[in-house]
Short mmCIF file of C-alpha atoms and ligand atoms in Angstrom, two decimals:
data_model
loop_
_atom_site.label_atom_id
_atom_site.label_comp_id
_atom_site.label_asym_id
_atom_site.label_seq_id
_atom_site.Cartn_x
_atom_site.Cartn_y
_atom_site.Cartn_z
CA MET A 16 -252.24 27.05 20.86
CA LYS A 17 -249.25 28.59 19.10
CA ALA A 18 -246.05 27.71 20.73
CA THR A 19 -242.39 28.34 19.91
CA LEU A 20 -239.18 26.88 21.09
CA ASP A 21 -237.64 29.18 23.98
CA HIS A 22 -234.85 27.13 25.23
CA VAL A 23 -233.44 23.37 25.65
CA GLY A 24 -232.50 22.76 29.56
CA VAL A 25 -229.56 20.52 29.74
CA ALA A 26 -228.63 19.04 33.18
CA VAL A 27 -224.85 19.45 33.51
CA GLY A 28 -222.70 17.82 36.30
CA ASP A 29 -219.44 19.52 35.62
CA ILE A 30 -219.85 23.05 34.31
CA ARG A 31 -216.43 23.84 33.36
CA ALA A 32 -216.30 20.78 31.57
CA ALA A 33 -219.52 21.66 29.73
CA LEU A 34 -218.36 25.35 29.10
CA SER A 35 -215.21 23.85 27.41
CA PHE A 36 -217.42 22.19 24.83
CA TYR A 37 -220.20 24.46 24.41
CA ARG A 38 -218.29 27.62 24.49
CA ASP A 39 -214.78 26.73 23.47
CA ALA A 40 -215.07 23.87 21.67
CA LEU A 41 -218.48 24.88 19.68
CA GLY A 42 -217.57 28.48 19.85
CA LEU A 43 -221.12 29.50 21.41
CA GLU A 44 -221.25 32.53 23.25
CA ILE A 45 -222.26 31.98 27.02
CA GLU A 46 -224.42 34.72 28.72
CA ALA A 47 -224.32 35.69 32.16
CA ALA A 48 -225.09 33.06 34.67
CA GLU A 49 -228.31 33.56 36.33
CA GLU A 50 -228.93 31.84 39.90
CA VAL A 51 -232.41 30.73 40.73
CA VAL A 52 -231.94 30.43 44.44
CA ALA A 53 -235.61 28.92 45.04
CA GLN A 54 -234.21 25.84 42.72
CA ARG A 55 -230.64 26.13 44.01
CA VAL A 56 -229.37 25.92 40.33
CA ARG A 57 -227.44 28.10 38.30
CA ALA A 58 -228.45 28.64 34.62
CA HIS A 59 -225.88 29.71 31.89
CA PHE A 60 -227.84 30.44 28.85
CA VAL A 61 -226.34 29.98 25.29
CA PRO A 62 -228.19 31.76 22.53
CA VAL A 63 -228.42 29.57 19.17
CA GLY A 64 -230.51 31.55 16.86
CA PRO A 65 -234.07 32.62 17.91
CA ALA A 66 -233.73 30.11 20.98
CA SER A 67 -231.29 29.00 23.41
CA LEU A 68 -229.67 26.16 25.29
CA GLU A 69 -229.82 26.71 28.97
CA LEU A 70 -227.11 24.67 30.93
CA LEU A 71 -228.27 23.80 34.49
CA GLU A 72 -225.92 23.57 37.12
CA ALA A 73 -227.08 22.59 40.87
CA THR A 74 -225.66 24.83 43.45
CA ALA A 75 -226.85 22.15 46.30
CA ALA A 76 -226.77 18.51 46.90
CA ASP A 77 -230.43 18.75 47.64
CA SER A 78 -231.06 20.80 43.97
CA PRO A 79 -233.81 19.14 41.75
CA ILE A 80 -230.99 19.00 39.23
CA ALA A 81 -228.59 17.11 41.39
CA ARG A 82 -231.20 14.97 42.03
CA PHE A 83 -231.88 14.50 38.20
CA ILE A 84 -228.31 13.75 37.58
CA ASP A 85 -227.75 11.50 40.70
CA LYS A 86 -230.89 9.43 39.23
CA ARG A 87 -230.54 9.65 35.12
CA GLY A 88 -226.70 11.11 34.60
CA PRO A 89 -226.00 14.81 33.08
CA GLY A 90 -228.19 15.02 29.83
CA LEU A 91 -231.23 16.64 28.60
CA HIS A 92 -233.53 17.88 31.19
CA HIS A 93 -236.59 19.64 29.59
CA ILE A 94 -237.92 21.82 26.70
CA THR A 95 -239.60 25.00 27.11
CA LEU A 96 -242.16 26.20 24.73
CA ARG A 97 -243.32 29.92 24.67
CA VAL A 98 -246.88 30.55 24.66
CA ASP A 99 -248.90 33.84 24.48
CA ASP A 100 -251.48 33.07 27.40
CA LEU A 101 -250.21 30.15 29.82
CA GLY A 102 -253.71 30.19 31.81
CA ALA A 103 -255.43 29.48 28.64
CA ALA A 104 -252.78 26.64 27.41
CA LEU A 105 -253.33 25.38 30.92
CA ALA A 106 -257.26 25.00 30.45
CA GLN A 107 -256.65 23.56 26.83
CA LEU A 108 -254.40 20.90 28.31
CA LYS A 109 -256.35 19.92 31.45
CA ALA A 110 -259.65 19.55 29.14
CA ARG A 111 -257.65 17.19 27.18
CA ALA A 112 -256.56 15.20 30.48
CA VAL A 113 -252.86 16.03 29.99
CA ARG A 114 -251.05 15.34 33.54
CA LEU A 115 -249.82 18.83 34.70
CA ILE A 116 -247.07 19.31 37.32
CA ASP A 117 -248.47 23.06 37.76
CA GLU A 118 -251.79 23.43 37.49
CA ALA A 119 -251.71 27.11 37.80
CA PRO A 120 -248.91 29.46 36.23
CA ARG A 121 -245.93 30.40 38.76
CA PRO A 122 -243.44 32.81 38.15
CA GLY A 123 -240.31 32.08 36.71
CA ALA A 124 -236.96 33.92 36.07
CA GLU A 125 -237.08 37.47 34.69
CA GLY A 126 -240.85 38.23 35.45
CA ALA A 127 -241.92 35.40 33.34
CA LEU A 128 -244.97 32.73 34.38
CA VAL A 129 -244.11 29.22 33.78
CA ALA A 130 -245.49 25.65 34.33
CA PHE A 131 -244.41 21.94 33.71
CA ILE A 132 -246.08 19.29 32.05
CA HIS A 133 -245.43 15.77 33.56
CA PRO A 134 -243.07 13.86 31.26
CA SER A 135 -245.70 10.90 31.51
CA SER A 136 -248.16 12.90 29.26
CA ALA A 137 -245.26 14.38 26.92
CA HIS A 138 -243.85 11.00 25.78
CA GLY A 139 -240.95 10.98 28.41
CA VAL A 140 -239.91 14.62 28.15
CA LEU A 141 -240.40 17.20 30.45
CA VAL A 142 -241.87 20.09 29.03
CA GLU A 143 -242.23 23.63 30.40
CA LEU A 144 -244.59 26.33 29.28
CA LYS A 145 -243.44 29.99 29.66
CA GLN A 146 -245.30 33.22 29.29
CA ALA A 147 -242.87 36.25 28.50
CA ALA A 148 -242.68 39.17 31.16
CA PRO A 149 -246.00 41.49 30.64
CA ARG A 150 -245.09 44.46 28.39
CA ARG A 151 -244.25 46.98 31.17
CA GLN A 152 -241.14 44.97 31.77
CA GLN A 153 -240.18 44.94 28.35
CA VAL A 154 -237.46 46.95 27.02
CA ALA A 155 -238.69 49.93 24.62
CA ALA A 156 -237.01 50.17 21.34
CA ALA A 157 -233.16 50.47 21.16
CA VAL A 158 -233.10 53.17 18.58
CA ALA A 159 -235.28 56.53 18.77
CA ARG A 160 -234.99 59.54 17.29
CA TYR A 161 -236.49 63.14 18.19
CA ALA A 162 -236.30 66.67 16.96
CA VAL A 163 -235.65 69.71 19.18
CA GLY A 164 -235.74 72.70 16.98
CA ASP A 165 -232.73 72.20 14.45
CA LEU A 166 -231.33 69.40 16.60
CA GLN A 167 -231.49 65.47 16.10
CA LEU A 168 -231.42 63.73 19.22
CA VAL A 169 -231.25 59.74 18.52
CA SER A 170 -231.31 57.88 21.71
CA LEU A 171 -229.19 54.60 21.49
CA SER A 172 -228.85 51.65 23.89
CA ASP A 173 -225.46 49.92 25.57
CA GLY A 174 -227.64 47.03 26.59
CA ILE A 175 -228.80 46.18 30.21
CA ILE A 176 -227.40 46.38 33.87
CA ARG A 177 -228.98 44.85 36.99
CA LEU A 178 -228.19 46.89 40.17
CA ASP A 179 -229.14 46.29 43.61
CA GLY A 180 -232.64 47.73 44.63
CA GLY A 181 -231.08 49.07 47.68
CA LEU A 182 -228.45 51.05 45.81
CA MET A 183 -231.37 52.29 43.33
CA PHE A 184 -233.85 53.01 46.00
CA GLY A 185 -231.99 53.88 49.18
CA LEU A 186 -234.75 54.72 51.86
CA VAL A 187 -237.63 53.70 49.86
CA PRO A 188 -238.72 50.23 51.43
CA LYS A 189 -238.59 47.44 49.12
CA PRO A 190 -242.61 46.36 49.07
CA LEU A 191 -242.95 49.66 47.65
CA TRP A 192 -240.51 50.09 44.99
CA GLU A 193 -240.84 46.17 44.23
CA LYS A 194 -244.56 46.75 42.94
CA ARG A 195 -243.22 48.99 40.32
CA THR A 196 -239.95 47.48 39.46
CA PRO A 197 -239.60 43.89 40.02
CA ALA A 198 -236.27 42.41 41.57
CA ASP A 199 -234.54 39.16 40.46
CA GLU A 200 -233.57 36.33 42.80
CA ARG A 201 -230.31 38.28 43.50
CA ASN A 202 -232.62 41.37 44.60
CA ARG A 203 -231.17 43.42 41.38
CA VAL A 204 -233.47 45.58 39.18
CA THR A 205 -233.22 45.89 35.48
CA LEU A 206 -231.51 49.05 34.17
CA THR A 207 -230.96 49.80 30.37
CA MET A 208 -228.35 52.43 29.39
CA ARG A 209 -228.98 54.97 26.93
CA PRO A 210 -226.25 56.96 25.63
CA LEU A 211 -227.61 59.99 23.45
CA VAL A 212 -226.54 61.61 20.29
CA VAL A 213 -227.12 65.12 19.55
CA ARG A 214 -226.72 66.22 16.06
CA GLY A 215 -226.42 69.93 15.35
CA THR A 216 -223.25 71.79 14.16
CA ARG A 217 -221.16 68.86 15.61
CA THR A 218 -222.05 65.30 16.01
CA MET A 219 -221.88 64.45 20.02
CA ILE A 220 -222.63 61.76 22.02
CA ILE A 221 -223.80 62.09 25.99
CA ASP A 222 -222.27 59.26 28.22
CA ALA A 223 -221.32 55.54 26.60
CA GLY A 224 -222.70 53.01 28.78
CA VAL A 225 -220.86 50.21 30.23
CA GLY A 226 -218.71 48.96 27.05
CA ASN A 227 -217.32 45.79 26.57
CA LYS A 228 -214.20 45.61 28.56
CA GLY A 229 -215.78 43.65 31.66
CA ASP A 230 -214.81 40.08 32.41
CA ALA A 231 -216.99 37.31 32.83
CA LYS A 232 -217.27 38.05 36.58
CA PHE A 233 -218.45 41.45 36.12
CA ASP A 234 -220.76 40.65 33.70
CA SER A 235 -222.36 38.22 36.23
CA ILE A 236 -222.18 40.43 39.38
CA TYR A 237 -224.19 43.19 37.01
CA GLY A 238 -226.18 40.75 34.99
CA ILE A 239 -224.73 42.82 31.88
CA ASP A 240 -227.03 42.05 28.90
CA ARG A 241 -225.18 43.27 25.86
CA SER A 242 -227.48 41.95 22.91
CA GLN A 243 -228.52 45.74 22.48
CA SER A 244 -224.55 46.89 22.32
CA LEU A 245 -223.30 50.65 21.74
CA ASP A 246 -221.70 49.60 18.63
CA ARG A 247 -224.78 47.99 16.97
CA THR A 248 -227.12 50.70 18.01
CA LEU A 249 -224.63 53.21 16.75
CA ALA A 250 -224.72 51.19 13.24
CA GLU A 251 -228.71 51.33 13.42
CA ALA A 252 -228.66 54.88 13.81
CA GLY A 253 -226.15 55.09 10.59
CA LEU A 254 -223.51 56.42 12.53
CA ALA A 255 -219.60 54.96 13.36
CA PRO A 256 -217.46 55.72 16.16
CA GLU A 257 -215.37 57.99 13.51
CA ASP A 258 -218.60 60.04 13.43
CA ILE A 259 -218.38 61.33 16.96
CA ASP A 260 -216.90 64.75 17.54
CA ILE A 261 -217.59 65.15 21.23
CA VAL A 262 -217.91 62.82 23.99
CA LEU A 263 -220.02 64.57 26.96
CA ALA A 264 -219.70 62.79 30.36
CA THR A 265 -222.50 63.41 32.89
CA HIS A 266 -220.25 61.74 35.34
CA LEU A 267 -217.54 58.94 35.47
CA HIS A 268 -219.65 55.95 36.95
CA PHE A 269 -218.86 52.53 35.32
CA ASP A 270 -222.31 52.29 33.74
CA HIS A 271 -221.70 55.62 31.93
CA ALA A 272 -218.11 56.11 31.19
CA GLY A 273 -217.48 52.12 30.52
CA GLY A 274 -217.70 52.90 26.91
CA PHE A 275 -214.99 55.63 26.57
CA THR A 276 -212.72 53.50 26.16
CA VAL A 277 -211.85 49.85 24.41
CA ARG A 278 -209.19 47.34 24.60
CA ASP A 279 -207.67 46.97 20.97
CA GLU A 280 -206.08 43.51 20.14
CA ALA A 281 -202.72 44.10 21.63
CA GLY A 282 -204.70 44.50 24.93
CA ARG A 283 -204.05 48.28 25.16
CA LEU A 284 -206.70 50.61 26.19
CA ARG A 285 -207.42 53.35 23.73
CA PRO A 286 -210.24 55.94 23.33
CA ARG A 287 -213.34 54.66 21.87
CA PHE A 288 -214.44 57.37 19.25
CA PRO A 289 -210.96 58.03 17.69
CA ARG A 290 -211.92 61.57 16.41
CA ALA A 291 -213.45 62.85 19.39
CA ARG A 292 -212.59 65.01 22.55
CA TYR A 293 -213.92 64.09 25.69
CA VAL A 294 -215.38 66.71 27.67
CA VAL A 295 -215.66 65.96 31.43
CA ARG A 296 -216.20 68.43 34.32
CA ARG A 297 -212.94 69.17 36.12
CA GLY A 298 -214.69 68.42 40.16
CA GLU A 299 -215.69 64.63 38.52
CA TRP A 300 -212.35 64.18 37.16
CA GLU A 301 -210.49 64.87 40.28
CA ASP A 302 -212.88 62.68 42.35
CA ALA A 303 -212.55 59.90 39.96
CA THR A 304 -208.84 60.13 40.14
CA HIS A 305 -208.68 60.15 43.92
CA LEU A 306 -210.87 57.41 44.92
CA ASN A 307 -211.54 56.81 48.51
CA GLU A 308 -213.17 53.15 50.33
CA ARG A 309 -217.03 54.41 49.39
CA SER A 310 -216.43 55.51 45.58
CA ARG A 311 -213.98 52.90 44.86
CA GLY A 312 -216.90 50.05 43.41
CA SER A 313 -218.37 52.82 41.26
CA TYR A 314 -215.25 53.98 39.54
CA HIS A 315 -212.98 52.29 37.12
CA VAL A 316 -210.10 54.24 36.01
CA GLU A 317 -209.45 52.13 32.80
CA ASN A 318 -212.64 54.21 31.28
CA TYR A 319 -210.99 57.45 31.67
CA ALA A 320 -207.29 57.44 32.65
CA PRO A 321 -206.22 56.38 28.99
CA LEU A 322 -207.94 59.59 27.98
CA ALA A 323 -205.71 61.91 29.43
CA GLU A 324 -203.05 59.63 28.26
CA ALA A 325 -204.19 60.27 24.43
CA GLY A 326 -204.39 64.04 25.10
CA VAL A 327 -208.10 63.99 23.99
CA LEU A 328 -209.30 64.79 27.40
CA GLU A 329 -210.87 68.15 27.76
CA LEU A 330 -211.96 69.51 31.54
CA VAL A 331 -214.44 72.30 31.76
CA ASP A 332 -214.78 74.14 35.28
CA ASP A 333 -218.35 75.74 35.09
CA ASP A 334 -221.51 75.35 33.65
CA GLN A 335 -221.14 76.41 29.86
CA THR A 336 -222.30 75.62 26.17
CA ILE A 337 -220.34 72.70 24.91
CA MET A 338 -221.63 73.13 21.59
CA PRO A 339 -224.56 75.40 20.12
CA GLY A 340 -227.53 74.38 21.63
CA VAL A 341 -226.06 72.20 24.41
CA ARG A 342 -225.18 73.20 28.10
CA VAL A 343 -223.97 71.63 30.96
CA ARG A 344 -225.53 72.61 34.52
CA ARG A 345 -224.13 70.86 37.93
CA THR A 346 -226.67 68.85 39.54
CA GLY A 347 -224.85 67.63 42.51
CA GLY A 348 -226.13 64.87 44.59
CA HIS A 349 -225.68 61.82 42.94
CA THR A 350 -221.96 62.45 42.78
CA MET A 351 -220.58 66.24 44.16
CA HIS A 352 -219.97 67.13 40.21
CA HIS A 353 -222.71 65.33 38.77
CA GLN A 354 -223.81 67.51 35.66
CA ALA A 355 -227.19 67.58 33.70
CA ILE A 356 -227.24 68.25 30.19
CA TRP A 357 -229.79 71.00 28.62
CA ILE A 358 -230.60 70.82 25.11
CA GLU A 359 -232.29 73.89 23.33
CA SER A 360 -233.36 74.80 19.78
CA LYS A 361 -235.80 77.36 18.32
CA GLY A 362 -237.34 77.56 21.88
CA GLU A 363 -237.91 74.17 22.38
CA HIS A 364 -236.22 71.87 25.00
CA ALA A 365 -234.46 68.64 26.10
CA VAL A 366 -232.75 67.52 29.09
CA TYR A 367 -230.75 64.57 29.99
CA PRO A 368 -230.91 64.45 33.87
CA ALA A 369 -228.68 61.08 33.87
CA ASP A 370 -228.65 59.52 37.52
CA LEU A 371 -230.36 62.62 38.96
CA LEU A 372 -233.58 60.85 37.58
CA PRO A 373 -232.60 57.65 36.23
CA MET A 374 -236.02 56.16 35.65
CA THR A 375 -239.45 57.36 35.72
CA VAL A 376 -240.14 55.41 39.14
CA HIS A 377 -237.90 57.99 40.70
CA LEU A 378 -240.03 60.80 40.01
CA PRO A 379 -241.14 61.49 43.43
CA PRO A 380 -238.67 63.59 44.88
CA ASN A 381 -238.05 61.30 48.07
CA TRP A 382 -237.23 58.32 45.59
CA ILE A 383 -233.36 58.89 45.95
CA MET A 384 -230.95 56.34 45.13
CA GLY A 385 -229.03 54.64 48.28
CA ILE A 386 -225.63 55.23 45.96
CA ASP A 387 -226.13 59.15 46.14
CA SER A 388 -223.23 60.74 47.90
CA TYR A 389 -225.18 63.85 48.75
CA PRO A 390 -228.77 62.78 48.85
CA MET A 391 -229.88 66.04 50.55
CA ASP A 392 -228.55 67.91 47.67
CA THR A 393 -230.41 65.13 45.40
CA LEU A 394 -233.52 66.23 46.83
CA ALA A 395 -232.80 69.82 46.24
CA ALA A 396 -231.67 69.44 42.59
CA LYS A 397 -234.56 67.33 41.68
CA LYS A 398 -237.27 69.44 43.02
CA ALA A 399 -236.08 72.36 41.02
CA PHE A 400 -235.21 70.27 37.93
CA LEU A 401 -238.88 69.14 37.77
CA GLU A 402 -240.11 72.56 38.31
CA GLU A 403 -237.90 73.67 35.29
CA ALA A 404 -238.56 70.54 32.84
CA ALA A 405 -242.34 70.89 33.37
CA ALA A 406 -242.00 74.87 32.98
CA LYS A 407 -240.08 74.31 29.73
CA GLU A 408 -242.00 71.51 28.56
CA ALA A 409 -238.58 69.84 28.05
CA LEU A 410 -238.35 66.59 26.67
CA VAL A 411 -236.75 64.41 29.41
CA PHE A 412 -234.57 61.24 28.75
CA PHE A 413 -234.61 58.59 31.54
CA GLN A 414 -231.24 56.82 30.79
CA HIS A 415 -231.88 53.85 32.70
CA ASP A 416 -235.64 53.37 32.59
CA PRO A 417 -236.43 50.00 30.58
CA ALA A 418 -239.88 51.00 29.20
CA THR A 419 -239.75 54.84 28.96
CA PRO A 420 -236.59 56.37 27.12
CA ALA A 421 -238.08 59.73 26.98
CA GLY A 422 -241.51 61.82 28.10
CA ARG A 423 -242.31 65.31 29.09
CA ILE A 424 -243.12 65.96 32.86
CA SER A 425 -246.24 67.76 34.42
CA ARG A 426 -247.88 68.07 37.74
CA GLN A 427 -251.34 66.38 38.76
CA SER A 428 -252.36 68.07 41.94
CA ASP A 429 -249.45 66.70 44.27
CA THR A 430 -247.82 64.33 41.95
CA TRP A 431 -245.42 64.31 39.18
CA GLN A 432 -246.13 62.20 36.03
CA ILE A 433 -244.88 61.46 32.38
CA ARG A 434 -247.05 63.07 30.24
CA PRO A 435 -247.17 61.02 26.39
ZN1 ZN B 511 -223.85 57.03 38.43
ZN1 ZN B 512 -226.11 55.33 36.32
#
């Protein structure tokens, strides 16, 4: 069998001391911690080239890691090898009388399948075999290019965010949504954030992801993964922040507007795109600057207040053309003034519905996010949207969908589908 080193697990007694060595002394980057509730362990991944270190911290006295440390002290705990077909690997090992802890694959973190080999068969080392998550859950290419008439569209990525399943699916029962969108140990589902660049008479970016101002606590709560950041994907697309003329906001939630501003070396907030004017709908701006107990969690003023201070903010009142071929249209629903971006050139159409239709699983009109402020408005707006997008054969961008950045919508008898 072909096996590649995935990670090395280290049992850690004092996580703060361990971080001060791995992060501060060695200068390595530590990813947001992931809790594996069933194992009563918190895992801190430390990328080192193609493989990682996994610092394992017990969260309860009866955790297997706590017992390991009691018996043998902190230190090397296991190594993990990645294989293509875990079932076949286990069969091969059984045929050679290797002693297995797991006779059959069992679910591991992030949709992977895992099985452990007993140290007595592996010369004193606990070996974990891992088969990565099936393709459907994998993330599509970070940069994808499309043409709509004379306009060039480039779908970018600002990485991954993990949001609570209830927030994403509202009244849809978990047994239904979980089949299509697996949840992690903290009931979070995985979302991409995909800003869209439109190149025509000017260069525009629609939304800008979560950005990089969040602290470790924020990154942990939202499971932020910045391995595909907007800076990186912009560069891959051959663009620099200075190339952007217009930043257009669908709305100002932090997973869309976080990348509008950055903190400079002196700690001051400034616009991320130095030459751009930032176009925001006035009603959305008003709501985002007058927060209430319900909206407060989704809006972070440091993402947009500095735009007004820098004089680069442009508020628009109505549905209108922002640059030739690009028009904003209010949808409401998700927020009162949430807007979709319709793109048209030479009779071809594309549309960026943002959180009106965040992922392909939200195609059924009644699959409405729990976070939507006006769900009945979402229902009406989505039904009209689906009809119009199908009639125009528009290329629809699903900015939060890990597997499908864009597709065309069609109706098969009573259900809406994505056409390749
Ligand atoms: Zn939103
Ligand atoms: Zn969103």
